[in-house]
Amino acid sequence: MLRRAWDDIWVRRAMLAAFFLRVLPMVVWNSKPCVRDECTYEDIAQSLMMGDGMIGTQGWLWAPAYPSLMAVHGIVTGLPRTIQVTQLAVSMLMVAMLFQLATQLHDRRSGRIAAWAYAINPTYAFYATSQWSETLYAALLCGAVMALGWAREGSWRRAWLPGFLVGSCVLFRGVATYLLPIFLIGLLWERVRHSDAWRAAALCALTAALTVAPYSAYATHKFGGTVISDRTMGQMMWLGNNDFPPVTFDWGNGVLRKRHYNRLLQLGRPHCKFTANPVLQDACETANGIQWIKDNPEEFARRIPMRVAQMFNPHSFLSRHLRWGRWTGMPDLIKEGLLGAVVLFSFGTLVGGTVGMAARGRGWYAVTASLIVLYHVGAIAMLAGLTRYRVPLEPLWLVMAAPFFADRSGVLRELFSSRWRTASAFVVCTGLIGFMMVYLPSAWPEWVAW
């Protein structure tokens, strides 16, 4: 499927660029300490390496796949954080995947632009050199969409692959638990009357369920309550639906110091009484969060745009780390250049992708990618916003941004040829840019806010 990508010299060069832009920080800043969830993943990996299985951490029960993969790396190398090597390889694979997908949907020039945009985007490079699951989750999500297209082109038996990849997404991120119906829609789109399409949908659903079922059965038995992949909603409800403003951990609009975080414990609804069972803890926190929403419906509604703006903040955790001084020794000129590049790539991907989707978005890909993005945005709007949650979705939009930069005049001509496409692009871009502008100043100390 990806042989065509390897045959293109520009894609091979993009893969080489992706390699060096990720290896350099791995080597120069290889001793940087873990941060929050990174540390949690390492703790779970250590538990798995010692044979204790999955564990809850401070009321959270995380999805198992990422810490399990870290544990495998720990067993092989002695260091769970060597998962970065796998993320490096996956990043190079993503370059080829995005080329293939954009070429298939548009043309070769668009494919090359998508490949290079992914390869040199500093945010993607940053996550590949961390212990966060964004790189692998993004690859699985993109791979599942590609596999969906592959399954539509051939025998219904091919549908096992998107089913397996969707199930893998669920094991990496709890938010993916309800993605399966979107992929079933993608399989059935414009083929509802075809019996093979329904067979494909059934096979996809069955494979996804079988992929998740073994862990779900294990965790449900171990923790004494229903677990599909994770149990984290309660903690997210505490962060986002409480008497204090929704908590994020981004630079300029979030809580970064432990004493500031501890102060929140005194300001809002207290945590449930701690229990060693994360399922019981999550159930209690979820119930309290739902009750808070019932008691404060207007405040809940007012927070939805704020959380969406937090998600579409054009900065990233890389911006946070640069301002935090985590990458010691980096010259100020390079630091400021990276901060600007993060913003430019965010705007180019999201706004360019929206224009491209409005102009050329048709068929199964447009429906599936749009529903995936809307589903994630909706989930974040209900709970808590963070730039980290946006990152795995961007490659799906990058595929539609590529033709805009490859043939801007042609894309705009297609856009303006249809009134409803023009109107939809205007409405969505206006809202998107508005959300992105809210926290644009946050990474610059002399600016910080409007």
Tab-separated table of C-alpha atoms in Angstrom:
chain	number	residue	atom	x	y	z
A	1	MET	CA	0.000	0.000	0.000
A	2	LEU	CA	2.887	2.373	0.811
A	3	ARG	CA	5.320	1.250	-1.873
A	4	ARG	CA	4.429	4.240	-4.054
A	5	ALA	CA	5.488	6.581	-1.246
A	6	TRP	CA	8.924	4.985	-0.912
A	7	ASP	CA	9.457	5.293	-4.670
A	8	ASP	CA	9.072	9.086	-4.483
A	9	ILE	CA	12.393	10.810	-3.789
A	10	TRP	CA	10.709	13.790	-2.118
A	11	VAL	CA	8.968	11.488	0.339
A	12	ARG	CA	12.240	9.740	1.133
A	13	ARG	CA	13.792	13.145	1.792
A	14	ALA	CA	10.857	14.081	4.027
A	15	MET	CA	11.334	10.858	5.976
A	16	LEU	CA	15.009	11.688	6.381
A	17	ALA	CA	14.123	15.180	7.610
A	18	ALA	CA	11.633	13.683	10.067
A	19	PHE	CA	14.346	11.338	11.323
A	20	PHE	CA	16.930	14.042	12.026
A	21	LEU	CA	14.438	16.537	13.505
A	22	ARG	CA	13.420	13.903	16.058
A	23	VAL	CA	16.759	12.281	16.741
A	24	LEU	CA	18.448	15.614	17.505
A	25	PRO	CA	16.309	16.454	20.584
A	26	MET	CA	16.414	12.809	21.665
A	27	VAL	CA	20.203	13.012	21.827
A	28	VAL	CA	20.706	16.580	23.075
A	29	TRP	CA	17.888	16.607	25.661
A	30	ASN	CA	17.829	12.910	26.523
A	31	SER	CA	17.956	13.612	30.263
A	32	LYS	CA	14.928	15.905	30.496
A	33	PRO	CA	12.633	14.775	33.341
A	34	CYS	CA	9.161	13.364	32.806
A	35	VAL	CA	6.151	15.650	33.269
A	36	ARG	CA	2.797	14.671	34.827
A	37	ASP	CA	1.177	12.041	32.583
A	38	GLU	CA	4.598	10.994	31.294
A	39	CYS	CA	5.543	10.067	34.845
A	40	THR	CA	2.247	8.238	35.314
A	41	TYR	CA	2.812	6.166	32.192
A	42	GLU	CA	6.296	5.273	33.420
A	43	ASP	CA	4.907	4.232	36.825
A	44	ILE	CA	2.328	1.962	35.186
A	45	ALA	CA	5.015	0.528	32.905
A	46	GLN	CA	7.160	-0.283	35.939
A	47	SER	CA	4.187	-2.018	37.548
A	48	LEU	CA	3.671	-4.109	34.437
A	49	MET	CA	7.370	-4.955	34.274
A	50	MET	CA	7.238	-6.209	37.876
A	51	GLY	CA	4.231	-8.403	37.111
A	52	ASP	CA	1.654	-6.379	39.046
A	53	GLY	CA	-0.513	-5.662	36.011
A	54	MET	CA	-2.477	-2.480	35.356
A	55	ILE	CA	-2.857	-0.183	38.331
A	56	GLY	CA	-4.870	2.908	39.161
A	57	THR	CA	-2.951	6.098	39.857
A	58	GLN	CA	-4.494	8.726	42.127
A	59	GLY	CA	-7.998	7.812	41.016
A	60	TRP	CA	-7.188	7.458	37.306
A	61	LEU	CA	-7.302	4.179	35.407
A	62	TRP	CA	-5.580	4.889	32.117
A	63	ALA	CA	-6.049	3.045	28.838
A	64	PRO	CA	-3.577	0.141	28.784
A	65	ALA	CA	-1.880	0.108	25.394
A	66	TYR	CA	0.642	2.935	25.765
A	67	PRO	CA	2.056	2.009	29.202
A	68	SER	CA	2.045	-1.647	28.130
A	69	LEU	CA	4.138	-0.782	25.092
A	70	MET	CA	6.446	1.225	27.338
A	71	ALA	CA	6.773	-1.847	29.547
A	72	VAL	CA	7.792	-3.952	26.549
A	73	HIS	CA	10.519	-1.438	25.754
A	74	GLY	CA	11.545	-1.477	29.406
A	75	ILE	CA	11.885	-5.263	29.397
A	76	VAL	CA	13.962	-5.193	26.212
A	77	THR	CA	16.185	-2.198	26.966
A	78	GLY	CA	15.757	-1.528	30.682
A	79	LEU	CA	14.292	1.930	29.970
A	80	PRO	CA	10.554	2.370	29.254
A	81	ARG	CA	11.240	5.752	27.674
A	82	THR	CA	13.001	4.039	24.772
A	83	ILE	CA	9.493	3.934	23.328
A	84	GLN	CA	10.706	7.123	21.676
A	85	VAL	CA	12.624	4.942	19.210
A	86	THR	CA	9.394	3.283	18.129
A	87	GLN	CA	7.722	6.687	17.919
A	88	LEU	CA	10.565	7.823	15.661
A	89	ALA	CA	9.906	4.897	13.320
A	90	VAL	CA	6.152	5.528	13.412
A	91	SER	CA	6.731	9.204	12.591
A	92	MET	CA	8.614	8.213	9.460
A	93	LEU	CA	5.823	5.797	8.586
A	94	MET	CA	3.303	8.616	9.052
A	95	VAL	CA	5.161	10.680	6.446
A	96	ALA	CA	4.586	7.894	3.925
A	97	MET	CA	0.984	7.328	5.033
A	98	LEU	CA	0.019	10.973	4.626
A	99	PHE	CA	1.676	11.100	1.211
A	100	GLN	CA	-0.257	8.033	0.147
A	101	LEU	CA	-3.571	9.308	1.464
A	102	ALA	CA	-3.251	12.844	0.086
A	103	THR	CA	-2.065	11.516	-3.286
A	104	GLN	CA	-4.989	9.112	-3.452
A	105	LEU	CA	-7.518	11.813	-2.585
A	106	HIS	CA	-5.923	14.654	-4.561
A	107	ASP	CA	-2.628	14.447	-6.469
A	108	ARG	CA	1.081	13.763	-6.034
A	109	ARG	CA	1.996	17.389	-5.306
A	110	SER	CA	-0.530	17.482	-2.476
A	111	GLY	CA	0.878	14.220	-1.167
A	112	ARG	CA	4.391	15.627	-1.045
A	113	ILE	CA	3.208	18.745	0.776
A	114	ALA	CA	1.348	16.648	3.351
A	115	ALA	CA	4.427	14.483	3.876
A	116	TRP	CA	6.760	17.444	4.372
A	117	ALA	CA	4.309	19.359	6.564
A	118	TYR	CA	4.153	16.408	8.934
A	119	ALA	CA	7.897	15.783	8.830
A	120	ILE	CA	8.988	19.286	9.819
A	121	ASN	CA	6.129	20.323	12.103
A	122	PRO	CA	7.901	21.011	15.448
A	123	THR	CA	4.872	19.958	17.491
A	124	TYR	CA	4.837	16.480	15.948
A	125	ALA	CA	8.599	16.199	16.436
A	126	PHE	CA	8.178	17.160	20.089
A	127	TYR	CA	5.587	14.489	20.820
A	128	ALA	CA	7.684	11.813	19.143
A	129	THR	CA	10.463	12.616	21.631
A	130	SER	CA	8.183	12.429	24.680
A	131	GLN	CA	6.353	9.784	26.688
A	132	TRP	CA	2.882	10.858	25.560
A	133	SER	CA	0.699	8.696	23.333
A	134	GLU	CA	-0.101	11.349	20.690
A	135	THR	CA	2.284	10.034	18.023
A	136	LEU	CA	1.034	6.464	18.188
A	137	TYR	CA	-2.631	7.351	18.622
A	138	ALA	CA	-2.471	9.703	15.634
A	139	ALA	CA	-0.861	6.947	13.532
A	140	LEU	CA	-3.523	4.421	14.533
A	141	LEU	CA	-6.319	6.890	13.824
A	142	CYS	CA	-4.879	7.836	10.440
A	143	GLY	CA	-4.136	4.185	9.682
A	144	ALA	CA	-7.710	3.223	10.523
A	145	VAL	CA	-9.030	5.822	8.069
A	146	MET	CA	-6.642	4.603	5.364
A	147	ALA	CA	-7.665	1.003	6.059
A	148	LEU	CA	-11.292	2.066	5.750
A	149	GLY	CA	-10.630	3.322	2.229
A	150	TRP	CA	-8.727	0.115	1.423
A	151	ALA	CA	-11.638	-1.995	2.690
A	152	ARG	CA	-14.134	-0.071	0.588
A	153	GLU	CA	-12.095	-0.777	-2.559
A	154	GLY	CA	-12.025	-4.567	-2.270
A	155	SER	CA	-13.626	-7.576	-0.647
A	156	TRP	CA	-15.739	-7.092	2.467
A	157	ARG	CA	-13.259	-9.373	4.245
A	158	ARG	CA	-10.766	-6.491	4.265
A	159	ALA	CA	-12.889	-4.763	6.915
A	160	TRP	CA	-11.080	-6.681	9.652
A	161	LEU	CA	-8.188	-4.202	9.377
A	162	PRO	CA	-10.067	-0.967	10.152
A	163	GLY	CA	-11.875	-2.866	12.894
A	164	PHE	CA	-8.602	-3.968	14.473
A	165	LEU	CA	-7.135	-0.460	14.242
A	166	VAL	CA	-10.237	1.160	15.732
A	167	GLY	CA	-10.079	-1.344	18.590
A	168	SER	CA	-6.410	-0.464	19.040
A	169	CYS	CA	-7.356	3.232	19.209
A	170	VAL	CA	-9.727	2.398	22.056
A	171	LEU	CA	-6.925	0.635	23.938
A	172	PHE	CA	-4.730	3.717	23.522
A	173	ARG	CA	-7.331	6.357	24.406
A	174	GLY	CA	-10.579	6.027	26.291
A	175	VAL	CA	-12.088	8.850	24.227
A	176	ALA	CA	-11.950	6.501	21.213
A	177	THR	CA	-14.464	4.137	22.828
A	178	TYR	CA	-17.332	5.516	20.751
A	179	LEU	CA	-15.502	5.918	17.438
A	180	LEU	CA	-16.685	2.631	15.957
A	181	PRO	CA	-20.085	3.911	14.702
A	182	ILE	CA	-18.267	6.586	12.689
A	183	PHE	CA	-16.239	3.939	10.862
A	184	LEU	CA	-19.347	1.876	10.231
A	185	ILE	CA	-20.918	4.954	8.643
A	186	GLY	CA	-17.760	5.310	6.546
A	187	LEU	CA	-18.065	1.714	5.332
A	188	LEU	CA	-21.741	2.109	4.480
A	189	TRP	CA	-21.545	5.605	2.986
A	190	GLU	CA	-23.138	5.599	-0.488
A	191	ARG	CA	-23.319	1.775	-0.284
A	192	VAL	CA	-26.269	1.189	2.040
A	193	ARG	CA	-28.015	-1.048	-0.487
A	194	HIS	CA	-24.970	-3.269	-1.009
A	195	SER	CA	-25.033	-6.475	1.032
A	196	ASP	CA	-21.229	-6.671	1.036
A	197	ALA	CA	-21.064	-3.253	2.707
A	198	TRP	CA	-23.186	-4.573	5.574
A	199	ARG	CA	-20.991	-7.664	5.822
A	200	ALA	CA	-17.974	-5.358	5.990
A	201	ALA	CA	-19.606	-3.283	8.725
A	202	ALA	CA	-20.412	-6.402	10.744
A	203	LEU	CA	-16.874	-7.744	10.368
A	204	CYS	CA	-15.395	-4.360	11.330
A	205	ALA	CA	-17.547	-4.179	14.467
A	206	LEU	CA	-16.787	-7.768	15.445
A	207	THR	CA	-13.034	-7.342	14.993
A	208	ALA	CA	-13.016	-4.101	16.996
A	209	ALA	CA	-14.943	-5.768	19.819
A	210	LEU	CA	-12.633	-8.803	19.842
A	211	THR	CA	-9.586	-6.509	19.927
A	212	VAL	CA	-10.812	-4.740	23.057
A	213	ALA	CA	-12.591	-7.635	24.794
A	214	PRO	CA	-9.605	-9.460	26.373
A	215	TYR	CA	-8.358	-6.403	28.225
A	216	SER	CA	-11.878	-5.294	29.083
A	217	ALA	CA	-12.610	-8.675	30.662
A	218	TYR	CA	-9.310	-8.626	32.570
A	219	ALA	CA	-9.758	-5.088	33.919
A	220	THR	CA	-13.442	-5.587	34.756
A	221	HIS	CA	-12.542	-8.674	36.781
A	222	LYS	CA	-9.528	-7.073	38.487
A	223	PHE	CA	-11.221	-3.823	39.509
A	224	GLY	CA	-14.714	-5.159	40.147
A	225	GLY	CA	-16.565	-2.804	37.808
A	226	THR	CA	-17.164	-2.353	34.109
A	227	VAL	CA	-14.031	-1.253	32.255
A	228	ILE	CA	-13.864	-1.017	28.479
A	229	SER	CA	-10.510	0.698	28.164
A	230	ASP	CA	-10.073	3.342	30.863
A	231	ARG	CA	-11.961	4.989	33.702
A	232	THR	CA	-10.942	8.639	33.640
A	233	MET	CA	-14.163	10.539	32.974
A	234	GLY	CA	-14.726	11.273	36.649
A	235	GLN	CA	-11.356	12.962	37.041
A	236	MET	CA	-11.960	14.922	33.841
A	237	MET	CA	-15.335	15.986	35.230
A	238	TRP	CA	-13.593	17.213	38.378
A	239	LEU	CA	-11.144	19.269	36.304
A	240	GLY	CA	-13.705	20.762	33.935
A	241	ASN	CA	-17.013	20.855	35.802
A	242	ASN	CA	-16.195	22.341	39.179
A	243	ASP	CA	-16.542	25.652	40.985
A	244	PHE	CA	-13.163	26.835	39.696
A	245	PRO	CA	-12.537	27.570	35.964
A	246	PRO	CA	-11.756	24.508	33.806
A	247	VAL	CA	-8.187	23.377	34.431
A	248	THR	CA	-5.639	23.058	31.646
A	249	PHE	CA	-1.901	22.535	31.770
A	250	ASP	CA	-0.843	24.703	28.841
A	251	TRP	CA	1.472	27.682	29.158
A	252	GLY	CA	-0.329	30.973	29.722
A	253	ASN	CA	-3.773	29.552	30.417
A	254	GLY	CA	-3.206	26.617	32.719
A	255	VAL	CA	-1.918	25.342	36.036
A	256	LEU	CA	1.787	24.500	35.897
A	257	ARG	CA	2.979	24.593	39.505
A	258	LYS	CA	1.944	22.007	42.061
A	259	ARG	CA	1.131	24.623	44.697
A	260	HIS	CA	-1.276	26.324	42.283
A	261	TYR	CA	-2.918	22.981	41.592
A	262	ASN	CA	-3.183	22.221	45.300
A	263	ARG	CA	-4.844	25.594	45.791
A	264	LEU	CA	-7.679	24.435	43.546
A	265	LEU	CA	-8.387	21.660	46.008
A	266	GLN	CA	-9.442	24.335	48.464
A	267	LEU	CA	-11.526	26.372	46.017
A	268	GLY	CA	-13.912	23.939	44.403
A	269	ARG	CA	-15.783	20.723	44.923
A	270	PRO	CA	-13.497	18.377	46.844
A	271	HIS	CA	-12.470	15.023	45.464
A	272	CYS	CA	-14.412	11.988	46.531
A	273	LYS	CA	-12.973	10.143	49.494
A	274	PHE	CA	-9.980	8.285	48.135
A	275	THR	CA	-10.353	4.587	47.483
A	276	ALA	CA	-7.747	2.205	46.149
A	277	ASN	CA	-10.257	1.045	43.539
A	278	PRO	CA	-10.103	3.474	40.563
A	279	VAL	CA	-13.437	2.255	39.183
A	280	LEU	CA	-15.270	3.213	42.381
A	281	GLN	CA	-13.361	6.484	42.505
A	282	ASP	CA	-14.290	7.280	38.914
A	283	ALA	CA	-17.955	6.428	39.471
A	284	CYS	CA	-18.118	8.777	42.464
A	285	GLU	CA	-16.369	11.640	40.642
A	286	THR	CA	-18.589	11.182	37.590
A	287	ALA	CA	-21.750	11.283	39.675
A	288	ASN	CA	-20.575	14.444	41.429
A	289	GLY	CA	-19.683	16.044	38.097
A	290	ILE	CA	-23.094	15.284	36.613
A	291	GLN	CA	-24.748	16.713	39.716
A	292	TRP	CA	-22.664	19.895	39.381
A	293	ILE	CA	-23.864	20.287	35.778
A	294	LYS	CA	-27.473	19.878	36.903
A	295	ASP	CA	-26.952	22.482	39.617
A	296	ASN	CA	-25.087	24.902	37.324
A	297	PRO	CA	-26.523	24.500	33.798
A	298	GLU	CA	-25.809	28.082	32.702
A	299	GLU	CA	-22.209	27.994	33.887
A	300	PHE	CA	-21.739	24.619	32.174
A	301	ALA	CA	-23.005	26.067	28.894
A	302	ARG	CA	-20.787	29.165	29.215
A	303	ARG	CA	-17.724	26.963	29.615
A	304	ILE	CA	-18.202	25.059	26.378
A	305	PRO	CA	-16.714	27.799	24.135
A	306	MET	CA	-13.854	28.239	26.623
A	307	ARG	CA	-12.948	24.561	26.448
A	308	VAL	CA	-13.103	24.574	22.662
A	309	ALA	CA	-10.808	27.639	22.630
A	310	GLN	CA	-8.412	25.832	24.974
A	311	MET	CA	-8.324	22.890	22.589
A	312	PHE	CA	-7.737	25.112	19.543
A	313	ASN	CA	-5.078	27.205	21.252
A	314	PRO	CA	-2.518	27.414	18.392
A	315	HIS	CA	0.352	26.696	20.779
A	316	SER	CA	1.252	23.248	22.104
A	317	PHE	CA	3.054	21.460	24.907
A	318	LEU	CA	6.242	22.287	23.008
A	319	SER	CA	5.481	25.969	23.602
A	320	ARG	CA	5.004	25.179	27.287
A	321	HIS	CA	8.283	23.319	27.551
A	322	LEU	CA	10.197	26.062	25.757
A	323	ARG	CA	8.847	28.745	28.100
A	324	TRP	CA	9.258	26.425	31.055
A	325	GLY	CA	12.965	26.052	30.298
A	326	ARG	CA	12.793	22.273	29.924
A	327	TRP	CA	15.077	22.331	26.880
A	328	THR	CA	18.087	23.908	28.542
A	329	GLY	CA	20.812	25.421	26.396
A	330	MET	CA	18.609	26.162	23.399
A	331	PRO	CA	19.516	29.589	21.925
A	332	ASP	CA	16.800	32.221	22.331
A	333	LEU	CA	16.642	32.811	18.578
A	334	ILE	CA	15.810	29.167	17.902
A	335	LYS	CA	13.373	29.101	20.807
A	336	GLU	CA	11.436	32.100	19.509
A	337	GLY	CA	11.533	30.706	15.993
A	338	LEU	CA	10.035	27.431	17.183
A	339	LEU	CA	7.282	29.249	19.076
A	340	GLY	CA	6.351	31.123	15.917
A	341	ALA	CA	6.569	27.979	13.794
A	342	VAL	CA	4.177	26.120	16.110
A	343	VAL	CA	1.556	28.837	15.579
A	344	LEU	CA	2.060	28.983	11.808
A	345	PHE	CA	1.750	25.221	11.418
A	346	SER	CA	-1.387	25.193	13.575
A	347	PHE	CA	-3.092	27.904	11.541
A	348	GLY	CA	-1.947	26.424	8.234
A	349	THR	CA	-3.201	22.942	9.104
A	350	LEU	CA	-6.513	23.875	10.697
A	351	VAL	CA	-7.586	26.822	8.550
A	352	GLY	CA	-6.080	25.449	5.333
A	353	GLY	CA	-7.650	22.061	6.057
A	354	THR	CA	-11.049	23.611	6.658
A	355	VAL	CA	-10.911	25.504	3.347
A	356	GLY	CA	-9.712	22.361	1.576
A	357	MET	CA	-12.469	20.278	3.147
A	358	ALA	CA	-15.117	22.810	2.166
A	359	ALA	CA	-13.839	22.959	-1.417
A	360	ARG	CA	-12.953	19.324	-2.103
A	361	GLY	CA	-14.423	17.332	0.750
A	362	ARG	CA	-16.547	14.612	-0.790
A	363	GLY	CA	-17.448	11.009	-0.212
A	364	TRP	CA	-16.420	8.651	2.536
A	365	TYR	CA	-13.247	10.473	3.584
A	366	ALA	CA	-14.913	13.838	4.135
A	367	VAL	CA	-17.716	12.231	6.141
A	368	THR	CA	-15.447	10.029	8.258
A	369	ALA	CA	-12.757	12.637	8.966
A	370	SER	CA	-15.332	15.332	9.777
A	371	LEU	CA	-17.249	13.072	12.157
A	372	ILE	CA	-14.043	11.993	13.911
A	373	VAL	CA	-13.020	15.606	14.490
A	374	LEU	CA	-16.507	16.703	15.565
A	375	TYR	CA	-16.772	13.770	17.960
A	376	HIS	CA	-13.474	14.615	19.670
A	377	VAL	CA	-14.318	18.325	19.832
A	378	GLY	CA	-17.711	17.490	21.348
A	379	ALA	CA	-16.156	15.263	23.998
A	380	ILE	CA	-13.647	17.961	24.941
A	381	ALA	CA	-16.355	20.638	25.049
A	382	MET	CA	-18.136	18.636	27.743
A	383	LEU	CA	-15.080	17.933	29.916
A	384	ALA	CA	-11.783	19.848	29.773
A	385	GLY	CA	-9.831	21.446	26.926
A	386	LEU	CA	-6.115	20.992	26.240
A	387	THR	CA	-3.919	21.506	23.171
A	388	ARG	CA	-2.658	17.963	23.543
A	389	TYR	CA	-6.068	16.589	22.598
A	390	ARG	CA	-5.998	18.371	19.227
A	391	VAL	CA	-2.710	16.931	18.004
A	392	PRO	CA	-3.861	13.430	16.901
A	393	LEU	CA	-6.678	14.964	14.835
A	394	GLU	CA	-4.510	17.329	12.821
A	395	PRO	CA	-3.117	14.783	10.317
A	396	LEU	CA	-6.669	14.102	9.097
A	397	TRP	CA	-7.066	17.820	8.392
A	398	LEU	CA	-3.535	18.105	7.011
A	399	VAL	CA	-4.574	15.802	4.170
A	400	MET	CA	-7.178	18.409	3.186
A	401	ALA	CA	-4.874	21.390	3.780
A	402	ALA	CA	-2.268	20.001	1.357
A	403	PRO	CA	-4.250	20.704	-1.870
A	404	PHE	CA	-4.896	24.261	-0.678
A	405	PHE	CA	-1.141	24.888	-0.568
A	406	ALA	CA	-0.474	22.809	-3.676
A	407	ASP	CA	-3.040	24.584	-5.884
A	408	ARG	CA	-4.526	27.511	-3.994
A	409	SER	CA	-6.185	29.105	-7.017
A	410	GLY	CA	-7.743	25.809	-8.069
A	411	VAL	CA	-9.083	25.092	-4.579
A	412	LEU	CA	-10.525	28.590	-4.240
A	413	ARG	CA	-12.122	28.280	-7.672
A	414	GLU	CA	-13.840	25.067	-6.560
A	415	LEU	CA	-14.821	26.680	-3.276
A	416	PHE	CA	-16.446	29.718	-4.876
A	417	SER	CA	-18.228	27.627	-7.503
A	418	SER	CA	-20.709	26.497	-4.871
A	419	ARG	CA	-22.581	28.871	-2.598
A	420	TRP	CA	-23.083	26.383	0.196
A	421	ARG	CA	-19.393	25.390	0.159
A	422	THR	CA	-18.395	29.053	0.271
A	423	ALA	CA	-20.815	29.734	3.098
A	424	SER	CA	-19.726	26.688	5.109
A	425	ALA	CA	-16.046	27.627	4.736
A	426	PHE	CA	-16.753	31.180	5.853
A	427	VAL	CA	-18.788	30.161	8.885
A	428	VAL	CA	-16.437	27.418	10.091
A	429	CYS	CA	-13.243	29.399	9.432
A	430	THR	CA	-14.651	32.444	11.211
A	431	GLY	CA	-15.467	30.389	14.297
A	432	LEU	CA	-12.210	28.441	14.148
A	433	ILE	CA	-10.022	31.525	13.821
A	434	GLY	CA	-11.971	33.153	16.632
A	435	PHE	CA	-11.287	30.196	18.923
A	436	MET	CA	-7.612	30.082	17.914
A	437	MET	CA	-7.117	33.789	18.559
A	438	VAL	CA	-8.335	33.628	22.170
A	439	TYR	CA	-5.080	32.177	23.533
A	440	LEU	CA	-2.743	33.246	20.745
A	441	PRO	CA	-0.863	35.741	22.991
A	442	SER	CA	-0.350	33.225	25.811
A	443	ALA	CA	3.163	32.065	24.875
A	444	TRP	CA	4.726	35.538	24.843
A	445	PRO	CA	5.378	37.043	28.313
A	446	GLU	CA	5.143	40.617	27.063
A	447	TRP	CA	1.761	39.908	25.478
A	448	VAL	CA	0.094	37.069	27.470
A	449	ALA	CA	-3.498	38.239	26.843
A	450	TRP	CA	-5.503	40.570	24.674
